Every structure is written in structure tokens, then in C-alpha cells.
GROMACS .gro file of C-alpha atoms in nm:
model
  332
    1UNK     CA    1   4.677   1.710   0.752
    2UNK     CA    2   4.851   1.379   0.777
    3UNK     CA    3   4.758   1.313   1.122
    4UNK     CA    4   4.344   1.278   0.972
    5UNK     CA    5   4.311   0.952   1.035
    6UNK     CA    6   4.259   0.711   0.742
    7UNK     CA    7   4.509   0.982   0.547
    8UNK     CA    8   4.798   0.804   0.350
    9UNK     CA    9   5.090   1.000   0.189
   10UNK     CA   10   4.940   0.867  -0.136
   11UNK     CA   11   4.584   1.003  -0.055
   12UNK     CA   12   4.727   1.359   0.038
   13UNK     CA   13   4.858   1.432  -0.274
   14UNK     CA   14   4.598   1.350  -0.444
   15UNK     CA   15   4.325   1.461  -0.253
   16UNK     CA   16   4.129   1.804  -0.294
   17UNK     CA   17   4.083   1.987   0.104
   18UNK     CA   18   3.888   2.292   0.132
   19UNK     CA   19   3.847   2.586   0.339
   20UNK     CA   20   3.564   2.643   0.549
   21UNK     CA   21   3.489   2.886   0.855
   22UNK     CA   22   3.607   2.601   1.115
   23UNK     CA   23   3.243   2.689   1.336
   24UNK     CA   24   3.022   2.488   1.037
   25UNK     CA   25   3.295   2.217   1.068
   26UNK     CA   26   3.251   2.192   1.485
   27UNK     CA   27   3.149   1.795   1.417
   28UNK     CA   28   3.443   1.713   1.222
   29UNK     CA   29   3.650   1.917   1.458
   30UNK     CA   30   3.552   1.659   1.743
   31UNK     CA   31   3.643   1.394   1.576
   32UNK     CA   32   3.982   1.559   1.461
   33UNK     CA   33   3.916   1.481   1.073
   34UNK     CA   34   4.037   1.822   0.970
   35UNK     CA   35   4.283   2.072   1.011
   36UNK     CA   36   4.241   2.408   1.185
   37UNK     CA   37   4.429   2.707   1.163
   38UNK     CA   38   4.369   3.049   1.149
   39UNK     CA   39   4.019   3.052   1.217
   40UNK     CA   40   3.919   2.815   0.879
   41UNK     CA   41   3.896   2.414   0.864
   42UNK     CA   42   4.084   2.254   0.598
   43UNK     CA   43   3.812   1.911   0.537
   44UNK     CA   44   3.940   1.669   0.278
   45UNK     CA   45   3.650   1.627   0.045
   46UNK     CA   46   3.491   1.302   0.142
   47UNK     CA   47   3.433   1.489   0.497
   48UNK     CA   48   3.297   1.788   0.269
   49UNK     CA   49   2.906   1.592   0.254
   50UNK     CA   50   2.894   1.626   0.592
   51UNK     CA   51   2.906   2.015   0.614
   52UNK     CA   52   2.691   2.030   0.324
   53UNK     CA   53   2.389   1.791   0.512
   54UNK     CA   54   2.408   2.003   0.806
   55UNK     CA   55   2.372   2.324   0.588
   56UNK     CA   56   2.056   2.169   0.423
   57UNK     CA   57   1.886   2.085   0.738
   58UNK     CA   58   1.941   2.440   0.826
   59UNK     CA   59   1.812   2.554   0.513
   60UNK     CA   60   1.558   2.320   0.536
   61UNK     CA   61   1.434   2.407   0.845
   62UNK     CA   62   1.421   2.812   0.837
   63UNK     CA   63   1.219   2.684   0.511
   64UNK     CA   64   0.963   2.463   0.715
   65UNK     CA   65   0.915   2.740   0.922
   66UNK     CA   66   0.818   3.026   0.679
   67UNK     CA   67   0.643   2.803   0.496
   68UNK     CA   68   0.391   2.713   0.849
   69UNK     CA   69   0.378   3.059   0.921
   70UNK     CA   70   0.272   3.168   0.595
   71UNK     CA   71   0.013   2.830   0.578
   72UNK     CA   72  -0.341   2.967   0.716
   73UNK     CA   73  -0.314   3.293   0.543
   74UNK     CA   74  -0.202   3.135   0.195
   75UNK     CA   75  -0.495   2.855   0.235
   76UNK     CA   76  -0.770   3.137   0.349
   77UNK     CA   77  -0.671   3.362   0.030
   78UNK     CA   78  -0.643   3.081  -0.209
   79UNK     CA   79  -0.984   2.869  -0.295
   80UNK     CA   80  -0.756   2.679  -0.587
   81UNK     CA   81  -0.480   2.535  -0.362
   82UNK     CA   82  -0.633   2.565   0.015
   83UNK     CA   83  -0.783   2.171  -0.045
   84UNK     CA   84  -0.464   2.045  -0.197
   85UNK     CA   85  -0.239   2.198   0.095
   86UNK     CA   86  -0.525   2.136   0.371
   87UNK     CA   87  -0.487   1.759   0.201
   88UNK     CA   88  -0.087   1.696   0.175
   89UNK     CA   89  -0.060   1.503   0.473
   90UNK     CA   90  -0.232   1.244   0.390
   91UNK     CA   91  -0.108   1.212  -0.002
   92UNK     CA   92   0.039   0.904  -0.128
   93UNK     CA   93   0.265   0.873  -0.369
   94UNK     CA   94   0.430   0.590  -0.451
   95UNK     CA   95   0.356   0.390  -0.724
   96UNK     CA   96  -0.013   0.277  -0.828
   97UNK     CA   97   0.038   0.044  -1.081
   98UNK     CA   98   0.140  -0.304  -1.026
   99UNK     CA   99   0.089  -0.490  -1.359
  100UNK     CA  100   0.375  -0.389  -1.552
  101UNK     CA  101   0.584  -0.724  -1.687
  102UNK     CA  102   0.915  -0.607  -1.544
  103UNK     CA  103   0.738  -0.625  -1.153
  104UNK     CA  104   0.733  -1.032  -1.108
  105UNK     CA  105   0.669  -1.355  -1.332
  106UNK     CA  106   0.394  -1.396  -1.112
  107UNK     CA  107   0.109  -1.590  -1.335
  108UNK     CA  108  -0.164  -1.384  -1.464
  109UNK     CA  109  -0.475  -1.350  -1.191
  110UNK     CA  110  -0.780  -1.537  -1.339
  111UNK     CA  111  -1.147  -1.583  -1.209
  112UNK     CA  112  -0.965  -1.940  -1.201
  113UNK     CA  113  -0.701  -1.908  -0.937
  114UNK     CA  114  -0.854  -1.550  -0.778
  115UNK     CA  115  -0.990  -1.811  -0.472
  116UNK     CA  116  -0.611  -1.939  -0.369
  117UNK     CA  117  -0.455  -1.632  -0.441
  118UNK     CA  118  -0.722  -1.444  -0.206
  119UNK     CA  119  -0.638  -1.727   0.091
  120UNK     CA  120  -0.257  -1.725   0.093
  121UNK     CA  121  -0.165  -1.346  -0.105
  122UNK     CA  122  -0.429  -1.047  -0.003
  123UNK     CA  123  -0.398  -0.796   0.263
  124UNK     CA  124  -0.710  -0.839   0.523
  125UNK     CA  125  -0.932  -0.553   0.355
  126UNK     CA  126  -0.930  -0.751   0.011
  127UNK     CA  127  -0.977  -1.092   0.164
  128UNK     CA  128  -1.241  -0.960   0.375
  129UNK     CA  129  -1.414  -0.787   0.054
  130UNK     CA  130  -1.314  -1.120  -0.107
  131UNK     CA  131  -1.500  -1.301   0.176
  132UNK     CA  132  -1.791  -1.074   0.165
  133UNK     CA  133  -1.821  -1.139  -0.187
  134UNK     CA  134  -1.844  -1.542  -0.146
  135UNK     CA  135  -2.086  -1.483   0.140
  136UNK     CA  136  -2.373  -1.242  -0.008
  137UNK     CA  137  -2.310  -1.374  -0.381
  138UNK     CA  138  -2.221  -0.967  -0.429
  139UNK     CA  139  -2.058  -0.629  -0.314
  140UNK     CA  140  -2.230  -0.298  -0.275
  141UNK     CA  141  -2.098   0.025  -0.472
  142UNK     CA  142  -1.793   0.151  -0.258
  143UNK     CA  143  -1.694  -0.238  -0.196
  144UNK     CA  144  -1.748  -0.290  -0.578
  145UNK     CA  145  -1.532  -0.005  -0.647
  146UNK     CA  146  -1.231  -0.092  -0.387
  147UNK     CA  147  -1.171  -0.466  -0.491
  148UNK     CA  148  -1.241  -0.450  -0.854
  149UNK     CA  149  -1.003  -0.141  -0.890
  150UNK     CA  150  -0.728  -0.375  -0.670
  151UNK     CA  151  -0.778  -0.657  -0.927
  152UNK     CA  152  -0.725  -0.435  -1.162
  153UNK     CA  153  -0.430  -0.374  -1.040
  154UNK     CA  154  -0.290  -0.739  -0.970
  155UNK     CA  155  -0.329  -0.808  -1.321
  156UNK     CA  156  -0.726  -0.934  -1.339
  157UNK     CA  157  -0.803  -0.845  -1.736
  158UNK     CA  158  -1.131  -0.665  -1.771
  159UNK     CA  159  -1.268  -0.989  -1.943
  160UNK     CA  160  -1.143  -1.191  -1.626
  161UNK     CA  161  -1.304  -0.931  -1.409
  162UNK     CA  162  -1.612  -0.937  -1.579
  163UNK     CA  163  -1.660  -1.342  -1.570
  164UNK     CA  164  -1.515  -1.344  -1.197
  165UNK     CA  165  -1.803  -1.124  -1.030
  166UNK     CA  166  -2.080  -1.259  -1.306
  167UNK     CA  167  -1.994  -1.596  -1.170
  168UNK     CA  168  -2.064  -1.490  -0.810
  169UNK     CA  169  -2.370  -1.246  -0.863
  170UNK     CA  170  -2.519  -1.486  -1.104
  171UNK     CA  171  -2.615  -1.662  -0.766
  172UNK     CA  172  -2.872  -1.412  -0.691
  173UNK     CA  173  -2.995  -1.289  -0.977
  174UNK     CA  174  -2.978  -1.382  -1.385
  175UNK     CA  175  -2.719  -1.308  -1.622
  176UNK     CA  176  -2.934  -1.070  -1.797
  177UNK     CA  177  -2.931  -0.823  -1.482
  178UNK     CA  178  -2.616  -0.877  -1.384
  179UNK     CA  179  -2.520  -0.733  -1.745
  180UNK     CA  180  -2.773  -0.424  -1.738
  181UNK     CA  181  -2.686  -0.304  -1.376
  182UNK     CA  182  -2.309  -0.411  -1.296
  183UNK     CA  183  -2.090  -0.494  -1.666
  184UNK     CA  184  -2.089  -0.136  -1.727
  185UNK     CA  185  -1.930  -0.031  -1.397
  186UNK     CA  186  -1.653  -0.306  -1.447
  187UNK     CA  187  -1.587  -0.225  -1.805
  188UNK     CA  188  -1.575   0.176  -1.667
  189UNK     CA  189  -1.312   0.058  -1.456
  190UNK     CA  190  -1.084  -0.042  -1.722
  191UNK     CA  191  -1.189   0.278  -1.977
  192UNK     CA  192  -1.368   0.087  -2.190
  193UNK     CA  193  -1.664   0.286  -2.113
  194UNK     CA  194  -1.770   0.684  -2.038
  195UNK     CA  195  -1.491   0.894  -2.058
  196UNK     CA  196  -1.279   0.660  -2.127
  197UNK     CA  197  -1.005   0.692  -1.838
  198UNK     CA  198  -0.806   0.409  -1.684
  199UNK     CA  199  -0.869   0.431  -1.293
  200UNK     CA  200  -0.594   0.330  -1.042
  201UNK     CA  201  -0.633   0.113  -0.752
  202UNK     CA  202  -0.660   0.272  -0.425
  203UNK     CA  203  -0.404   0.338  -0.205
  204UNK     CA  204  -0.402   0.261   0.230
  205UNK     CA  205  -0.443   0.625   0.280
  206UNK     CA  206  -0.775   0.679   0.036
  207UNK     CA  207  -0.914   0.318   0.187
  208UNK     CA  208  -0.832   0.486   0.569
  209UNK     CA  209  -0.990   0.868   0.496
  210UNK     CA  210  -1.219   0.725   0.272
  211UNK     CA  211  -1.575   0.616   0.314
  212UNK     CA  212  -1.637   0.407   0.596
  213UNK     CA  213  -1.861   0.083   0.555
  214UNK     CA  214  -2.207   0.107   0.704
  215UNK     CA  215  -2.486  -0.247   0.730
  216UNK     CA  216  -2.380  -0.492   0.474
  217UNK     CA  217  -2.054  -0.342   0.341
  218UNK     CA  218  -1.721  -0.526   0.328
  219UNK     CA  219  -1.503  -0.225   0.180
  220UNK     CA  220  -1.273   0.018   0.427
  221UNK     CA  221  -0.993  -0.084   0.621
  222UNK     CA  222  -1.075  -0.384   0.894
  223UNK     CA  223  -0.800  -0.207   1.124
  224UNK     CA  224  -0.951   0.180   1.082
  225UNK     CA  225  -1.335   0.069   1.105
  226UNK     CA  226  -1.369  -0.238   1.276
  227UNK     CA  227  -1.384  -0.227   1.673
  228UNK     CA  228  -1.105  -0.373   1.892
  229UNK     CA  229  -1.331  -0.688   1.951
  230UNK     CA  230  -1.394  -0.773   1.613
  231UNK     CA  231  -1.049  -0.747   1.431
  232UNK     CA  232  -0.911  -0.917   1.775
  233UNK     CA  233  -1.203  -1.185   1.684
  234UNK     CA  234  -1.119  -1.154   1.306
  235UNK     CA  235  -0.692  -1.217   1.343
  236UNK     CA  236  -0.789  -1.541   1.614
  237UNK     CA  237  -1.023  -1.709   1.323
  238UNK     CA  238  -0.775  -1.679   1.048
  239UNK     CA  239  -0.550  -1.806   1.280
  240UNK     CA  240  -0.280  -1.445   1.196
  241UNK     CA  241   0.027  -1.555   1.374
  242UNK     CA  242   0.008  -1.673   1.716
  243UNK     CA  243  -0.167  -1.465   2.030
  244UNK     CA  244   0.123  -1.218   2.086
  245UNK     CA  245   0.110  -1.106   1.677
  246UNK     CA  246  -0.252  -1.086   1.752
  247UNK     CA  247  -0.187  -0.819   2.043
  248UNK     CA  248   0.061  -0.693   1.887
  249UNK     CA  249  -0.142  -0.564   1.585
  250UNK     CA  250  -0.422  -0.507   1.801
  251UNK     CA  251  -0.249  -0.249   1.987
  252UNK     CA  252  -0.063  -0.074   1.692
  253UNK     CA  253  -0.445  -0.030   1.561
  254UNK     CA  254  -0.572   0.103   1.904
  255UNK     CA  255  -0.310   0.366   1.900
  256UNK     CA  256  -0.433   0.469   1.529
  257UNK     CA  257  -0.111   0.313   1.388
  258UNK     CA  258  -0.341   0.114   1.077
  259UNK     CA  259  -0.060   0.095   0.798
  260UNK     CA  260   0.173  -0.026   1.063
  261UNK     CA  261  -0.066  -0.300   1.136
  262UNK     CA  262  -0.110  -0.404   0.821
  263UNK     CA  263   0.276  -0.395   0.768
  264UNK     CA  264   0.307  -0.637   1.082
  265UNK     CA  265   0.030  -0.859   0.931
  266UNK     CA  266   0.257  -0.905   0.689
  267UNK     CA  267   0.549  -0.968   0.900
  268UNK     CA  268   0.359  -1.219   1.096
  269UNK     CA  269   0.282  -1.443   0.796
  270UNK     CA  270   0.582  -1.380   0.603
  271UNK     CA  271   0.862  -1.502   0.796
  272UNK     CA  272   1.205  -1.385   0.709
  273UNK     CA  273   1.056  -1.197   0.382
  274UNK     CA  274   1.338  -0.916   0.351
  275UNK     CA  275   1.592  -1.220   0.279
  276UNK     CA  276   1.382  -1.396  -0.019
  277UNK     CA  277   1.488  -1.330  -0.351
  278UNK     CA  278   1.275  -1.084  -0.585
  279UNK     CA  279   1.016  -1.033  -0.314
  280UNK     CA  280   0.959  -0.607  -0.336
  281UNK     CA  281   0.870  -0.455  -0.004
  282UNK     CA  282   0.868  -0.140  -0.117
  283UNK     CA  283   0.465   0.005   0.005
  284UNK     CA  284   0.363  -0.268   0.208
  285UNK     CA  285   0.162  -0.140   0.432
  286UNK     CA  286   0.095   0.144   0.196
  287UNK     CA  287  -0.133  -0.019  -0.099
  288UNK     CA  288  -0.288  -0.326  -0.122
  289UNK     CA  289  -0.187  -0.426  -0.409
  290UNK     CA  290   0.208  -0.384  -0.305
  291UNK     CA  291   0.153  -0.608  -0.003
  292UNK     CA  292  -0.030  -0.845  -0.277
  293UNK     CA  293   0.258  -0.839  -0.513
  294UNK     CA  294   0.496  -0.911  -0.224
  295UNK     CA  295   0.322  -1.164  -0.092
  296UNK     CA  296   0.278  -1.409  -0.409
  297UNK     CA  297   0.608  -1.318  -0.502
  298UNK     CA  298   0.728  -1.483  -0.138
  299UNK     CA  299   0.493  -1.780  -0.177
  300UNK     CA  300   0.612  -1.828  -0.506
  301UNK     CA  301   0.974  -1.844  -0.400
  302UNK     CA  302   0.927  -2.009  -0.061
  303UNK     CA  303   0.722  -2.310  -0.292
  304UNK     CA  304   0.881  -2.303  -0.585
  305UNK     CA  305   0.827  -2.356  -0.964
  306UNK     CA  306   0.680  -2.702  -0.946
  307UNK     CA  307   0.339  -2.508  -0.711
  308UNK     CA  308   0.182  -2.334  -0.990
  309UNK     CA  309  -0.073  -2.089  -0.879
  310UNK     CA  310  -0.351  -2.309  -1.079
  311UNK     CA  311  -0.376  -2.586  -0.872
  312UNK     CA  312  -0.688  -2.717  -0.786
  313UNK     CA  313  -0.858  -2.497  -0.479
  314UNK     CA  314  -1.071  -2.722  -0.282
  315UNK     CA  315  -0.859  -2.707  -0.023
  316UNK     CA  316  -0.857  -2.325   0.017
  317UNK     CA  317  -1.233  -2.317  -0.036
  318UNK     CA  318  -1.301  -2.593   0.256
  319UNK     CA  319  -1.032  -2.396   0.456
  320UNK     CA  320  -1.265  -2.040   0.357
  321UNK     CA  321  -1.567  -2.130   0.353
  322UNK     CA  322  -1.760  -1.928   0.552
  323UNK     CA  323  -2.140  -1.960   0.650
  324UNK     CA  324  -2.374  -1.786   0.333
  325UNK     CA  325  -2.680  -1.587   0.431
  326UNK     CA  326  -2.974  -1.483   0.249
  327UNK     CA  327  -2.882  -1.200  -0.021
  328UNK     CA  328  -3.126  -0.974  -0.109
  329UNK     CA  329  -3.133  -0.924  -0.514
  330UNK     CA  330  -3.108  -0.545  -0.618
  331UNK     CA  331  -2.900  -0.327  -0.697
  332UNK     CA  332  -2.709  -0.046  -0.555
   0.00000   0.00000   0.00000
């Protein structure tokens, strides 16, 4: 036992070994970090975790295969759970909220500073929804739904919310209609209103499988429902990175890789971020709003405390501005 190497006289005698049948030790055996005799291994119990991963994978594994086998007749006999299993796949769960005071001293997101923060911090399906918005003066139902739910979730208060998109749809039509067709929606979102329940942004995976955008909708994921053409188009005008990051998500998209994409998006214009200080990039590339938290958290360390996030926006509305077209005033 004193020829294991890394074993000290002082570490023997102090050191519980146990015996196990030496063919689940065969690994340790190669590397001669036990002791065999008489058909049992004596492992020192550091080397014990080993044995025990292997016998969980086995475990695991005869598991994983009952459970498949057992899978079409369970979901055919059971209407209550054949959706949920059917579904599992594609279920996220990591976290959903973002606005809790111990994530970042990030400043509060204000119909004030939502225009900088939307040209330097949001993942391409908000600043496209974010875009949209600024260009037809307002969203449709499903785009409504997907960036007011992700402001939510930044840490836009409902009364924030509600003066951000009156501000914009107040272009096309009065204050008065705004109020009777959209204010209720909004304040829903918060519940404030109806039933009364507090909805949680959405996630990559129920933006991805969710409804896909049809004429004049902004919502969905650019790198599930646009073509190769346009996000290609799309990266080259926002100038993503340089032609090879271009390709590079291009391709991951092509081969139906979108949360990778969007997780290289964010490499490409966050240099070095897995070294800066209190940046979290824990679900990028699974929610928005993680990639948005991330994001102003590294542009807030990379500038500084002296760049607050109010400064005056000019500059990022000159460098967004996009061309308006004529908005037709109803609702939806």
C-alpha cells in the first residue's frame, strides 16, 4: 500500500482503504493506485469517487434504457403526462428572473436609457424587436408579448413600460387609444390586471419552438426564422465582428445550432468576457435576458463608473436609425 504513489507513511496511518471486488477497480488497477490481493482491491478513499462514478453511469444507463423502452407505451396510456414527456427535450430550466438586487448594480432600465442599452446590451431578437418598434411606431401581439415580457425582466417597472411603448405608439395614433387597446396588456404583464399572475420572460427555447413571425412581425429568433441571406445581410449592417464571425455564426445557424449562435454573437462582441469581473455567463445563449444582464454588466466594467448608463443617446440613435415607413393605425 505504500508503493500508491502520492502515499506518505503519515497518510497511511491515517487513511481509511476499502475492499472492493478488484474487476470494478480495473481503472485504478492500471494506474497501480491500489492494492490487489486475493481477488479484492484495497483503494484508499480519495480513489473510492472514482468506483462510485463508474457505478452511477452504469446505473444510470440500464436506467436510460428502461425508461426509452417503456416511453411510447407510458405516453400512449397516459393523456396527463404524454405532452409533458413528448415536451422534455426542449424544457428550460434555468433561471427566469433577472431583476433580483443581488444579480448586478446595473442602473435601473428606464424609457430614458432603454435606446443605449438596446444598441450596446440586447441579444439580436430584442434589438431587432427594439428596431421594429422605432421603425413602425409599434409591435404586433406575439412581438408585444416577447419584448415587453424581456423588459420585464431587465428591470423596466410597469410604469416605465407603460410610458416607453406610449411614447412610441403615440406616433400613430392618440393617447386615448393607445390606453383603451394596449395599457391593459402591459399592466397584465406585470399582474396588475386579470388574474393577477406575474408572467416570466421567455426563454431561447419558447422564442425557437414558438410562433414564428409572419408580414410585419419583428418577434422569433432572427437565427431560427430568418433565411441565410438575411441574417448574413443583418450581422454585415451591424457591423457583428468581422467577416469570419459573420460565417462563423452563419454556419452554426445553417446547421440548426441557433443558441450556439447567439452564444458566439456574444463572443464576437464581448472580447475576453469570461475574465471581467462580476460579468455572469451563466444562460447566455439560453435567455435573452441572461445574455442582457451579461452584457451591461461587461460594458459597465470594461467603461467604468464615470459612463453612467444615462448619458445622452444621440449618438446611438444617429448610429440606429433606421429608415421609418408608413404604419398603419389599428390594432391587433
Amino acid at each position: 500500500l505504500l508503493s500508491i504513489p502520492h502515499t506518505t507513511l503519515g497518510a497511511f496511518s491515517t487513511t481509511p482503504y476499502y475492499a472492493i471486488p478488484f474487476v470494478e477497480a480495473l481503472d485504478l488497477i492500471a494506474s497501480r493506485a491500489c492494492l490487489v490481493k486475493g481477488g479484492l482491491a484495497y483503494v484508499p478513499l480519495g480513489k473510492v469517487i472514482s468506483i462510485l462514478s463508474a457505478k452511477f453511469r452504469m446505473a444510470l444507463s440500464k436506467s436510460l434504457v428502461l425508461a426509452s423502452q417503456a416511453f411510447g407505451q407510458v405516453a400512449e396510456e397516459s393523456q396527463r403526462i404524454a405532452p409533458l414527456l413528448k415536451n422534455m427535450n426542449s424544457q428550460y430550466t434555468g433561471k427566469d428572473r433577472f431583476t433580483d438586487s443581488t444579480d448586478s448594480n446595473l442602473e435601473e432600465l428606464t424609457a430614458a436609457n432603454i435606446d443605449q442599452y438596446a444598441a450596446t446590451s440586447m441579444p439580436l431578437c430584442m434589438s431587432q424587436l427594439h428596431t421594429g418598434l422605432k421603425q413602425d411606431h409599434k409591435l404586433k401581439h406575439w412581438g408585444r408579448l416577447q419584448y415587453g415580457l424581456f423588459l420585464k425582466g431587465a428591470g423596466m417597472s410597469m410604469e416605465e413600460s407603460l410610458l416607453f411603448f406610449q411614447r412610441e405608439f403615440s406616433k400613430i395614433m392618440t393617447s386615448e387609444q393607445f390606453h383603451k387597446n394596449y395599457s391593459y396588456n402591459i399592466r397584465h404583464m406585470y399582474g396588475k390586471e386579470g388574474k393577477r399572475a406575474s408572467y416570466t420572460p421567455y426563454n431561447c427555447t419558447k422564442i425557437i419552438m414558438g410562433q414564428g413571425p409572419q408580414s410585419g412581425d419583428h418577434h422569433g429568433c432572427p437565427y431560427r426564422h430568418y433565411d441565410d441571406n438575411h441574417l448574413s445581410s443583418l450581422l454585415a449592417k451591424m457591423k457583428i465582428g468581422t467577416g469570419a464571425d459573420q460565417n462563423a455564426i452563419v454556419a452554426l445557424k445553417r446547421s440548426k445550432n441557433y443558441q450556439l449562435a447567439c452564444a458566439k454573437h456574444f463572443e464576437v462582441m464581448h472580447p475576453q468576457a469570461v475574465t471581467v469581473p462580476d460579468v455572469k455567463l451563466d444562460g447566455v445563449g439560453n435567455h435573452p435576458n441572461a445574455w442582457f444582464a451579461a452584457s451591461a454588466a461587461y460594458h459597465k466594467a470594461k467603461s467604468g463608473p464615470s459612463s453612467a448608463a444615462t448619458t445622452a443617446t444621440d449618438k446611438v440613435m444617429a448610429a440606429a436609425k433606421v429608415t421609418p415607413i408608413k404604419a398603419e393605425v389599428r390594432s391587433n
